[in-house]
């Protein structure tokens, strides 16, 4: 039992973050591990907020989040569709909380390296699947190629290109 606990401590963080990336191919399931990350951040903040805020990378994360989120909040005053705008702005802090947990859990070099390998492997799979879809007319799961844009595992959405672009810096690291 102790070895399982040790394994979870050593690998749970990068596996949780990797699961967010894996579940991006679904429409909403990526929110489940993101919820776990956010709840973990609330727990960490309740237990040791001074230690967390003392870290320079956490303060930078807070600053960057404020620079992104505050204009969204201010733009609510002139929103054409307030309800739709609120549905984006109000849940947005989950990304801040997820980032806090991410920085906390991936503090060790080994965890970051394992996450990097997992993300590179996943992006490689997405790319190979897209090439297969282009060449054969369907992807590994049987989703069709529409002749214009590849969507791979993201079928029926066309999010493959933007997702690959977002993760390109990780891939090229």
Coordinates of C-alpha atoms in Angstrom, one line a residue:
X1 CA 0.0 0.0 0.0
X2 CA 2.9 2.3 0.8
X3 CA 4.4 1.8 -2.6
X4 CA 1.1 2.7 -4.3
X5 CA 0.9 5.9 -2.3
X6 CA 4.5 6.7 -3.2
X7 CA 3.8 6.0 -6.9
X8 CA 0.7 8.3 -6.8
X9 CA 2.7 11.1 -5.2
X10 CA 5.5 10.7 -7.7
X11 CA 3.3 10.4 -10.8
X12 CA -0.2 11.7 -10.0
X13 CA 0.5 15.3 -10.9
X14 CA 1.9 14.8 -14.4
X15 CA -0.7 12.1 -15.1
X16 CA -3.5 14.4 -14.1
X17 CA -2.2 17.2 -16.3
X18 CA -1.6 14.8 -19.2
X19 CA -5.2 13.6 -18.8
X20 CA -6.4 17.1 -19.5
X21 CA -4.5 17.1 -22.8
X22 CA -5.8 13.6 -23.7
X23 CA -9.4 14.6 -23.0
X24 CA -9.1 17.7 -25.2
X25 CA -10.3 15.5 -28.0
X26 CA -13.7 15.4 -26.3
X27 CA -16.0 18.3 -26.1
X28 CA -16.2 18.7 -22.3
X29 CA -14.5 15.8 -20.5
X30 CA -11.3 17.7 -20.1
X31 CA -13.1 19.7 -17.5
X32 CA -13.1 16.7 -15.1
X33 CA -9.3 16.6 -14.5
X34 CA -9.3 20.4 -14.6
X35 CA -11.9 20.3 -11.8
X36 CA -9.6 18.0 -9.8
X37 CA -6.7 20.4 -10.3
X38 CA -8.9 23.4 -9.2
X39 CA -10.1 21.6 -6.1
X40 CA -6.6 20.6 -5.3
X41 CA -5.5 24.2 -5.6
X42 CA -8.3 25.3 -3.2
X43 CA -7.1 22.6 -0.7
X44 CA -3.4 23.7 -1.1
X45 CA -4.4 27.4 -0.7
X46 CA -6.4 26.6 2.5
X47 CA -3.5 24.7 4.0
X48 CA -0.4 26.7 2.9
X49 CA -1.3 29.8 1.0
X50 CA 1.7 31.8 2.3
X51 CA 4.1 29.2 1.0
X52 CA 2.4 29.2 -2.4
X53 CA 2.2 32.9 -2.8
X54 CA 5.9 33.2 -1.7
X55 CA 7.0 31.4 -4.9
X56 CA 7.9 33.7 -7.7
X57 CA 6.3 31.6 -10.4
X58 CA 3.0 31.6 -8.5
X59 CA 3.1 35.4 -8.3
X60 CA 3.9 35.6 -12.1
X61 CA 0.9 33.2 -12.7
X62 CA -1.4 35.5 -10.7
X63 CA -0.2 38.6 -12.6
X64 CA -0.6 37.0 -16.0
X65 CA -4.0 35.7 -15.0
X66 CA -5.1 39.1 -13.8
X67 CA -3.9 40.7 -17.1
X68 CA -6.0 38.2 -19.0
X69 CA -9.1 38.0 -16.8
X70 CA -9.6 41.6 -15.7
X71 CA -10.3 43.0 -19.2
X72 CA -12.8 40.2 -19.5
X73 CA -14.5 41.3 -16.3
X74 CA -14.4 45.0 -17.4
X75 CA -15.9 44.1 -20.8
X76 CA -19.0 42.7 -19.1
X77 CA -20.3 46.2 -18.7
X78 CA -20.8 46.6 -22.4
X79 CA -21.6 43.0 -23.3
X80 CA -24.2 42.5 -25.9
X81 CA -25.2 39.2 -24.5
X82 CA -24.5 39.4 -20.7
X83 CA -25.6 35.8 -20.0
X84 CA -23.2 34.4 -22.6
X85 CA -20.4 36.6 -21.5
X86 CA -20.9 35.6 -17.9
X87 CA -20.8 31.9 -18.8
X88 CA -17.3 32.5 -20.1
X89 CA -16.0 35.0 -17.5
X90 CA -17.3 33.4 -14.2
X91 CA -15.8 29.9 -14.6
X92 CA -12.5 31.3 -16.0
X93 CA -10.7 31.2 -12.6
X94 CA -10.7 27.4 -12.8
X95 CA -7.7 27.9 -15.2
X96 CA -5.9 30.0 -12.5
X97 CA -6.5 27.3 -9.9
X98 CA -5.5 24.6 -12.3
X99 CA -2.3 26.5 -13.0
X100 CA -1.5 26.8 -9.3
X101 CA -1.8 23.1 -8.9
X102 CA 0.2 22.4 -12.0
X103 CA 3.0 24.6 -10.8
X104 CA 2.9 23.0 -7.4
X105 CA 2.8 19.4 -8.6
X106 CA 5.3 19.8 -11.4
X107 CA 8.0 21.3 -9.2
X108 CA 10.3 18.3 -9.6
X109 CA 12.3 17.8 -12.8
X110 CA 11.3 14.2 -13.2
X111 CA 7.6 15.0 -13.2
X112 CA 8.1 17.7 -15.8
X113 CA 10.1 15.4 -18.0
X114 CA 7.5 12.6 -17.8
X115 CA 4.7 15.1 -18.7
X116 CA 6.8 16.3 -21.6
X117 CA 7.2 12.8 -22.9
X118 CA 3.5 12.1 -22.5
X119 CA 2.5 15.3 -24.3
X120 CA 5.0 14.7 -27.2
X121 CA 3.7 11.1 -27.5
X122 CA 0.1 12.3 -27.6
X123 CA 0.9 15.0 -30.2
X124 CA 2.7 12.5 -32.3
X125 CA -0.3 10.2 -32.2
X126 CA -2.6 13.0 -33.2
X127 CA -0.2 13.9 -36.1
X128 CA 0.1 10.3 -37.3
X129 CA -3.6 9.9 -37.1
X130 CA -4.2 13.0 -39.1
X131 CA -1.7 11.8 -41.8
X132 CA -3.5 8.5 -41.9
X133 CA -6.8 10.3 -42.2
X134 CA -5.5 12.3 -45.1
X135 CA -4.0 9.3 -46.9
X136 CA -6.8 6.8 -46.3
X137 CA -9.9 9.0 -46.1
X138 CA -10.6 8.1 -42.4
X139 CA -8.7 8.2 -39.2
X140 CA -7.7 5.4 -36.8
X141 CA -11.1 5.5 -35.2
X142 CA -12.9 5.5 -38.6
X143 CA -13.8 9.2 -38.6
X144 CA -14.1 10.4 -42.2
X145 CA -11.9 13.0 -43.9
X146 CA -14.2 15.7 -45.5
X147 CA -11.7 16.5 -48.2
X148 CA -10.9 20.0 -46.9
X149 CA -9.7 19.9 -43.3
X150 CA -8.4 17.2 -41.1
X151 CA -9.9 16.7 -37.8
X152 CA -8.5 13.4 -36.5
X153 CA -9.6 12.4 -33.0
X154 CA -11.4 15.8 -32.7
X155 CA -14.2 14.7 -35.1
X156 CA -16.6 16.3 -35.9
X157 CA -14.9 19.5 -34.7
X158 CA -12.0 21.1 -36.6
X159 CA -9.8 21.7 -33.6
X160 CA -6.8 19.6 -34.6
X161 CA -4.8 22.5 -36.1
X162 CA -5.3 24.9 -33.2
X163 CA -4.6 22.3 -30.6
X164 CA -1.4 21.2 -32.4
X165 CA -0.4 24.9 -32.7
X166 CA -0.9 25.6 -29.0
X167 CA 1.2 22.6 -28.0
X168 CA 3.9 23.2 -30.6
X169 CA 6.3 24.9 -28.1
X170 CA 6.1 21.9 -25.9
X171 CA 6.8 19.6 -28.8
X172 CA 9.8 21.6 -30.0
X173 CA 11.3 22.0 -26.5

